[in-house]
Tab-separated table of C-alpha atoms in Angstrom:
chain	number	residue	atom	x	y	z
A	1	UNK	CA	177.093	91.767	67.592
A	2	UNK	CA	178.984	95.186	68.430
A	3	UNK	CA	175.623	96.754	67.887
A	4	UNK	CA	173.718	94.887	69.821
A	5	UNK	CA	176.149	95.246	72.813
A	6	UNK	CA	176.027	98.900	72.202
A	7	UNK	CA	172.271	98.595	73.009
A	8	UNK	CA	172.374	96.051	75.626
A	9	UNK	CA	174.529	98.727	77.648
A	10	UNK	CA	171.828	101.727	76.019
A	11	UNK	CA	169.166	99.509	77.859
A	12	UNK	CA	170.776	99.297	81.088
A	13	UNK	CA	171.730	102.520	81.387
A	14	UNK	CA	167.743	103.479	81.059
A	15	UNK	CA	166.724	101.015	83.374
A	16	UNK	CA	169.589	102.184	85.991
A	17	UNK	CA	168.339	105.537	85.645
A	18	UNK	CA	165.068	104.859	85.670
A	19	UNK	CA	164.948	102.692	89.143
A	20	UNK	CA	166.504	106.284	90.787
A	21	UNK	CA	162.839	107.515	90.600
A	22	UNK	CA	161.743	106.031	94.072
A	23	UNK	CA	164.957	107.268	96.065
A	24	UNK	CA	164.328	110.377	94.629
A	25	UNK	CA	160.794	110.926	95.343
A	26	UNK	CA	161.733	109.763	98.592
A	27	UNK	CA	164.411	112.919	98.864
A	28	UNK	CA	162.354	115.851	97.591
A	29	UNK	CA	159.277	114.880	99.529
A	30	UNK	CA	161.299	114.937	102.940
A	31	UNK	CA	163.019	118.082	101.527
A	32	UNK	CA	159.555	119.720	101.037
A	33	UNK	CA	156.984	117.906	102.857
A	34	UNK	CA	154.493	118.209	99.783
A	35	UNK	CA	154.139	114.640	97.954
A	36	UNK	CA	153.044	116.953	94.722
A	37	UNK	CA	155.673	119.187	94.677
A	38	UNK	CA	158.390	116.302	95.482
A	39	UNK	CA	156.524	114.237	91.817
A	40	UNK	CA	157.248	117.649	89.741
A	41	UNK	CA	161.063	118.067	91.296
A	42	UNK	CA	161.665	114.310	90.258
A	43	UNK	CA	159.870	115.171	86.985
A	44	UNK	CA	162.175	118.175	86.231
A	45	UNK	CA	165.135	116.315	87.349
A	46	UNK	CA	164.447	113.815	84.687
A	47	UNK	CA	163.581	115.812	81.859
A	48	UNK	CA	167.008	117.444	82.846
A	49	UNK	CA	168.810	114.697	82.066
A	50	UNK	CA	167.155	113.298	79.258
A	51	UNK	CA	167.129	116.842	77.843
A	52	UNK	CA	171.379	116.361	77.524
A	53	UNK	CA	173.336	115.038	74.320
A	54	UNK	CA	174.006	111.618	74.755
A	55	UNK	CA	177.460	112.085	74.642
A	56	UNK	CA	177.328	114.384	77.341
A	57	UNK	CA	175.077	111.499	79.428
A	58	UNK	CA	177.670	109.204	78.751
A	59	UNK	CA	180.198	110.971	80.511
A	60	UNK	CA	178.152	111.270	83.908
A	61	UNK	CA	179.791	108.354	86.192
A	62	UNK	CA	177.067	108.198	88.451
A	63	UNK	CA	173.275	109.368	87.490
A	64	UNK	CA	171.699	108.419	90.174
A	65	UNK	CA	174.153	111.495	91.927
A	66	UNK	CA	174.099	113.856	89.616
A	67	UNK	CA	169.987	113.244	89.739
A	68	UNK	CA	170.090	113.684	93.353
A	69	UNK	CA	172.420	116.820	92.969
A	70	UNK	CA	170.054	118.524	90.484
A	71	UNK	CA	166.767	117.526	92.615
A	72	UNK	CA	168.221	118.794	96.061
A	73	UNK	CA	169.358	122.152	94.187
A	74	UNK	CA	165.637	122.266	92.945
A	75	UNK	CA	164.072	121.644	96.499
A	76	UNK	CA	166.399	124.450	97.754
A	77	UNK	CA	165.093	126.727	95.455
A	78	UNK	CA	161.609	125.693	95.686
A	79	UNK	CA	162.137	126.226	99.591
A	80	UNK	CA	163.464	129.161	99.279
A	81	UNK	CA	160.370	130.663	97.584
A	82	UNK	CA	158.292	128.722	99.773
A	83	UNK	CA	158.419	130.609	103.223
A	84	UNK	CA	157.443	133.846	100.839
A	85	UNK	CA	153.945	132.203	99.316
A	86	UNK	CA	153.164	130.640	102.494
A	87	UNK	CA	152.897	134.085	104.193
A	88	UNK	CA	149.758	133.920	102.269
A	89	UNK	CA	148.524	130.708	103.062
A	90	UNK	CA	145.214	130.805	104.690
A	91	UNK	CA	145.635	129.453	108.226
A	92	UNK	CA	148.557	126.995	109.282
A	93	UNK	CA	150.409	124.942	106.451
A	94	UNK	CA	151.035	121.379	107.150
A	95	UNK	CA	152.959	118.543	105.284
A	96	UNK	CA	150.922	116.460	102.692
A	97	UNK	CA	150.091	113.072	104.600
A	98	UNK	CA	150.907	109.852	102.610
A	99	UNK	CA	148.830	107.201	103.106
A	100	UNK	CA	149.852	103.515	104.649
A	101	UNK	CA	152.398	101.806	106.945
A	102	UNK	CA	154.770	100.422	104.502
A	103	UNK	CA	153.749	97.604	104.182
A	104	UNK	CA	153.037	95.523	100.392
A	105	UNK	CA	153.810	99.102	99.026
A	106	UNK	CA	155.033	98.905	95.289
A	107	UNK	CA	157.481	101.496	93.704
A	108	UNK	CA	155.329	101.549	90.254
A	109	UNK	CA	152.275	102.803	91.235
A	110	UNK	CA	151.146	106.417	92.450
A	111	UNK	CA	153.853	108.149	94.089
A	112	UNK	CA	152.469	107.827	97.307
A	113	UNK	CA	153.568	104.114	96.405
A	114	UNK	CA	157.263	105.262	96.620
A	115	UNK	CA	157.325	107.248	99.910
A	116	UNK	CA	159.473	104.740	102.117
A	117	UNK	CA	157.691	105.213	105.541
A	118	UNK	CA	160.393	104.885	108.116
A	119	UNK	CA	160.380	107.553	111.133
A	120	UNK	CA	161.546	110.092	109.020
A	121	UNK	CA	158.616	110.715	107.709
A	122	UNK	CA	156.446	111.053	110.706
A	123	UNK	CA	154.569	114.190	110.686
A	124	UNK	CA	156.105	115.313	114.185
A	125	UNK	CA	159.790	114.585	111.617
A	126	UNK	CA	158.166	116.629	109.093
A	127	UNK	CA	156.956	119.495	110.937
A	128	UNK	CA	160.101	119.748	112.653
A	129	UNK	CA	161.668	120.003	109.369
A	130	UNK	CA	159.325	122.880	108.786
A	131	UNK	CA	161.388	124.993	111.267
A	132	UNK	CA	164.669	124.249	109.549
A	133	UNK	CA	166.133	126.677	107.143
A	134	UNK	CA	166.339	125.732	103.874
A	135	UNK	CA	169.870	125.117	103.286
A	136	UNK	CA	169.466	123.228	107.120
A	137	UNK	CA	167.196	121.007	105.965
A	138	UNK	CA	169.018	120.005	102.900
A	139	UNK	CA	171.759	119.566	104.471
A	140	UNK	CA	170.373	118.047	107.685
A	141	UNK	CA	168.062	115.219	105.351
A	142	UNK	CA	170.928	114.402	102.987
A	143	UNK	CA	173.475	113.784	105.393
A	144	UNK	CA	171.681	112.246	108.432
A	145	UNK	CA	168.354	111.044	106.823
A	146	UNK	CA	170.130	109.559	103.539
A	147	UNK	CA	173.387	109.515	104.784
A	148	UNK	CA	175.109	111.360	101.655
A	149	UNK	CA	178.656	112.426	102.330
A	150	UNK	CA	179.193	116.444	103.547
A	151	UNK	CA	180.951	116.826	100.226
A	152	UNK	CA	178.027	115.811	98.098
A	153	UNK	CA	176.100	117.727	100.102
A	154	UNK	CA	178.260	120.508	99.116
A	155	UNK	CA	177.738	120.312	95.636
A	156	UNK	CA	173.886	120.754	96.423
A	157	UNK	CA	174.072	123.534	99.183
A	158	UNK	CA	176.467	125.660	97.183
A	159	UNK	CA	178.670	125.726	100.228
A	160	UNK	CA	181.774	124.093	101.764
A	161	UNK	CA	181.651	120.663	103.108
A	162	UNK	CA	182.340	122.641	106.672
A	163	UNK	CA	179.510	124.631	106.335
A	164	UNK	CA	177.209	121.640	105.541
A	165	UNK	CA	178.831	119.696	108.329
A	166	UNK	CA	177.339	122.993	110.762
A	167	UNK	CA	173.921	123.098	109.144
A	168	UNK	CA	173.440	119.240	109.995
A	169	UNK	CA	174.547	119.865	113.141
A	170	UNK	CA	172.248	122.769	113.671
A	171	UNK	CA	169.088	120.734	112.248
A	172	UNK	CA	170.036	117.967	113.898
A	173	UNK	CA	169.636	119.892	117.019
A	174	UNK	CA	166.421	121.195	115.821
A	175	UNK	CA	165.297	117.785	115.849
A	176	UNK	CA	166.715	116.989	119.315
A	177	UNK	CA	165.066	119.793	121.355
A	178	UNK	CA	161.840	119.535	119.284
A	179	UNK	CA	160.705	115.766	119.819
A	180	UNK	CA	159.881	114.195	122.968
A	181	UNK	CA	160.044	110.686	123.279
A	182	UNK	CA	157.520	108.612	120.668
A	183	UNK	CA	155.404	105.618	121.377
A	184	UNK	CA	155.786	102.628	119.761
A	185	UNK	CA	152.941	102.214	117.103
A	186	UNK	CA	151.306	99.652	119.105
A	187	UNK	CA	150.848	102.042	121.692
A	188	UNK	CA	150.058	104.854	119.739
A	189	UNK	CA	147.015	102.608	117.781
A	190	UNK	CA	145.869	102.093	120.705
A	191	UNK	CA	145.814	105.570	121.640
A	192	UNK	CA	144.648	106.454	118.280
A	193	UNK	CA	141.353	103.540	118.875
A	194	UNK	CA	140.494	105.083	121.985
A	195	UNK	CA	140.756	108.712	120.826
A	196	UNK	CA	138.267	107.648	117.922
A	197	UNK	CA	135.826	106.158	120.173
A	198	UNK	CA	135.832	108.614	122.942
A	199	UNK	CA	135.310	111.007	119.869
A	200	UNK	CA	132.108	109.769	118.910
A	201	UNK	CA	130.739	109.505	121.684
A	202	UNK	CA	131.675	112.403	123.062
A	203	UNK	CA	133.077	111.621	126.107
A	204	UNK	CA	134.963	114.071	127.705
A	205	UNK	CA	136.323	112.651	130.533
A	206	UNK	CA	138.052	110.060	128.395
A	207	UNK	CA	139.098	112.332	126.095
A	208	UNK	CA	140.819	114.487	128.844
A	209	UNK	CA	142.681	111.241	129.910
A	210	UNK	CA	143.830	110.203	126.268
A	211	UNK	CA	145.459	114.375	125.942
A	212	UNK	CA	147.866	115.331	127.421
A	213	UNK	CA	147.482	118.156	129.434
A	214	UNK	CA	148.970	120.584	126.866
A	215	UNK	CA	147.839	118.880	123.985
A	216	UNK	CA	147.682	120.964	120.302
A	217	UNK	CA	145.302	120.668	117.410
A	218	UNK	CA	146.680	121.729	114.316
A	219	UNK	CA	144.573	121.898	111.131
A	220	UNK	CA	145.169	122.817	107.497
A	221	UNK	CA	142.145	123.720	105.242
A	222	UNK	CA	144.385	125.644	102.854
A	223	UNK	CA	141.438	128.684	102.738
A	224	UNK	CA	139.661	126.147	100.660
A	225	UNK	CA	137.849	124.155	103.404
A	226	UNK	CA	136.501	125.141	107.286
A	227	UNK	CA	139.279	124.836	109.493
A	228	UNK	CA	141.025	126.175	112.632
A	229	UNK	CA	142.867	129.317	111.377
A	230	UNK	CA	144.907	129.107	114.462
A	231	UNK	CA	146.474	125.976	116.559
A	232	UNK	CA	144.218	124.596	119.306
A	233	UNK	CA	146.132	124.490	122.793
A	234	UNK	CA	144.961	122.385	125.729
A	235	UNK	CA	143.926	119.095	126.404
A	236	UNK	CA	140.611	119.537	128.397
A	237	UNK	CA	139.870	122.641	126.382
A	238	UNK	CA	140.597	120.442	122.945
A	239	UNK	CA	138.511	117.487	124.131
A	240	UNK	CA	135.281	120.000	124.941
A	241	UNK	CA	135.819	121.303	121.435
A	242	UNK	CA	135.767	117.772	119.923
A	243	UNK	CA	132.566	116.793	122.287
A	244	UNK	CA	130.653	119.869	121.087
A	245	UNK	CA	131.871	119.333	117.199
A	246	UNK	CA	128.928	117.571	115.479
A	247	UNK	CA	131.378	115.333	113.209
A	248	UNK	CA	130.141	117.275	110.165
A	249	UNK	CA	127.345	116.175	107.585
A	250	UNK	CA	125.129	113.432	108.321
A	251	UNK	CA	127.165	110.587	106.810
A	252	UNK	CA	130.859	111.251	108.019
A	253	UNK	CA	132.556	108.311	109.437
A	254	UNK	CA	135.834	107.594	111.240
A	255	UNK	CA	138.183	105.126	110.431
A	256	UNK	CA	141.592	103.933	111.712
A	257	UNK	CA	144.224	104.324	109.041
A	258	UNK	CA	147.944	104.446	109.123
A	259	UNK	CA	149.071	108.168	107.965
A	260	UNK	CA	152.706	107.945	107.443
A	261	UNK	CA	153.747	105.165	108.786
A	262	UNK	CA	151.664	105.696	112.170
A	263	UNK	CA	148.238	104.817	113.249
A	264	UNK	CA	145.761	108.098	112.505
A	265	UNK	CA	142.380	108.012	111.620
A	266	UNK	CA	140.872	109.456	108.560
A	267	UNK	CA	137.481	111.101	107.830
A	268	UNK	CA	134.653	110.171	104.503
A	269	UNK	CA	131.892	111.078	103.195
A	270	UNK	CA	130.316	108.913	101.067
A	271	UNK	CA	134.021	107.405	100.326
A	272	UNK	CA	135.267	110.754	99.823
A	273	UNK	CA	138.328	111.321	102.126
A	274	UNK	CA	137.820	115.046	103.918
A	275	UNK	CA	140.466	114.752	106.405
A	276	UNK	CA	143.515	112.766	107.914
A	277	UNK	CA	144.522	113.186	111.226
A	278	UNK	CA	147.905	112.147	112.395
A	279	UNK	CA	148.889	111.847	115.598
A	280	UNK	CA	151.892	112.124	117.959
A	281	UNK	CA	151.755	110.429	121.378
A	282	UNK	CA	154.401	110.439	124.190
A	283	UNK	CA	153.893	108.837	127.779
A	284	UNK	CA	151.053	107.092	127.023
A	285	UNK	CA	148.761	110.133	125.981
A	286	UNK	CA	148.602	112.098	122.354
A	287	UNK	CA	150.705	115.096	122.659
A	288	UNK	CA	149.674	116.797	119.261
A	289	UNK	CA	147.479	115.960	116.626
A	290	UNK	CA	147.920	117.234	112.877
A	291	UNK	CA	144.828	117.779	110.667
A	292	UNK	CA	145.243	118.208	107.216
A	293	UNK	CA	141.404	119.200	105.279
A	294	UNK	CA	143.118	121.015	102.195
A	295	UNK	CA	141.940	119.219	99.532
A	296	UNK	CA	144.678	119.470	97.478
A	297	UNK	CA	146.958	117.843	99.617
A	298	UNK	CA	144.586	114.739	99.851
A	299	UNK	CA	144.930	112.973	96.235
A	300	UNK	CA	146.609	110.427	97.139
A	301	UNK	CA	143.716	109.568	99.857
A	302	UNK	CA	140.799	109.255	97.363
């Protein structure tokens, strides 16, 4: 009976530490922005812990803490190292887009199925993340995102609680100057459905009313795909570019599809996703729209 209680506890344990894996996907992608790189961090995390004596396991009060301590430390490094291979990166670098809206989303599928898709992962959120230090955006998507306490936080940033209380503060005004007001998703899907048919058929006029006037086009073809090399500024200067842009091979089509959490459209070929577009709208015309062609950021799309 003693050993069977023994392995009752054994088994709950596992399953305790197991169910950790969505909230922890759910930090390291916001920390890095790369869906990828956030699987491996959780993957390292794990093999971490299981990699300790049991005894030494035992002794941990809370797992799913010292599993978020060891994956934020692992982010900072990895974002640390980033901003030095991404002065490399052909063209602009944008966040990997997750697919879907939220909703009927399961947490054992592929970990795209685990991204909780609330406004923090928006891809205006995300890109304004981007400008954030490192040790700022740890501290900033902890705290205010996942609302750990400043000295948890601590433990992560290798800092004082004080300090981590000012890098919030400074990403949290980041945030504040950065994004404009958004539009509810209705309103942006509607946007979004007359941006797509304006598109093809290439009607400028409406797609100078749908832009705002300075309107940017940001793509990401990683060097591995055609793509703009530098952002697109303009909205009557972006919609004559779109109007002259033949769509690409004979085949392509459009369709409307939530990309994180907000209406976008996405591009196929034969099935084949080639690109996402997401979109960020703000007094009732898109203000920016993010294109992401790298292929190896769209996995979780085919």
């Amino acid at each position: 009976m003693v050993e069977d209680g023994v392995d009752g506890r054994r088994d709950e344990a596992l399953r305790a530490v197991a169910a950790e894996r969505r909230q922890l996907t759910n930090v390291a992608y916001r920390l890095l922005g790369s869906l990828a790189d956030a699987e491996d961090v959780v993957q390292e995390a794990y093999a971490r812990w299981y990699a300790m004596a049991p005894r030494r396991r035992a002794e941990v009060a809370a797992p799913g803490g010292w599993l978020t301590t060891v994956v934020g430390r692992i982010c900072l490094d990895l974002l640390g190292s980033a901003r030095v291979r991404r002065e490399r990166y052909v063209g602009e670098w944008l966040p990997e887009p997750v697919p879907g809206d939220g909703a009927g989303r399961g947490p054992d599928g592929d970990p795209a199925d685990r991204i909780t898709l609330d406004e923090s992962v928006h891809m205006a959120f995300l890109v304004v993340l981007e400008s954030m230090t490192p040790a700022e955006r740890v501290a900033f998507v902890l705290h205010d995102v996942f609302g750990y306490p400043f000295p948890e936080v601590a433990e992560v940033v290798g800092r004082s609680a004080a300090a981590c209380r000012q890098l919030a503060a400074s990403g949290r005004r980041r945030v504040r100057e950065a994004r404009p007001a958004v539009a509810p998703a209705r309103g942006q899907g509607a946007l979004v459905r007359e941006f797509k048919r304006a598109w093809e058929a290439k009607d400028v006029r409406s797609l100078v009313a749908l832009l705002d006037p300075d309107a940017t086009v940001v793509a990401d073809g990683g060097g591995l795909v055609g793509a703009l090399l530098e952002p697109l500024a303009g909205g009557e200067r972006i919609a004559r570019a779109l109007a002259s842009f033949t769509g690409g091979p004979a085949g392509t089509v459009l369709l409307e599809c939530p990309v994180n959490g907000l209406p976008g459209l996405v591009a196929q070929l034969d099935g084949v996703t080639e690109s996402v577009f997401a979109f960020h709208a703000a007094g009732g015309r898109i203000t920016h729209v993010w294109v992401v062609r790298n292929p190896e950021k769209l996995r979780p799309w085919q």
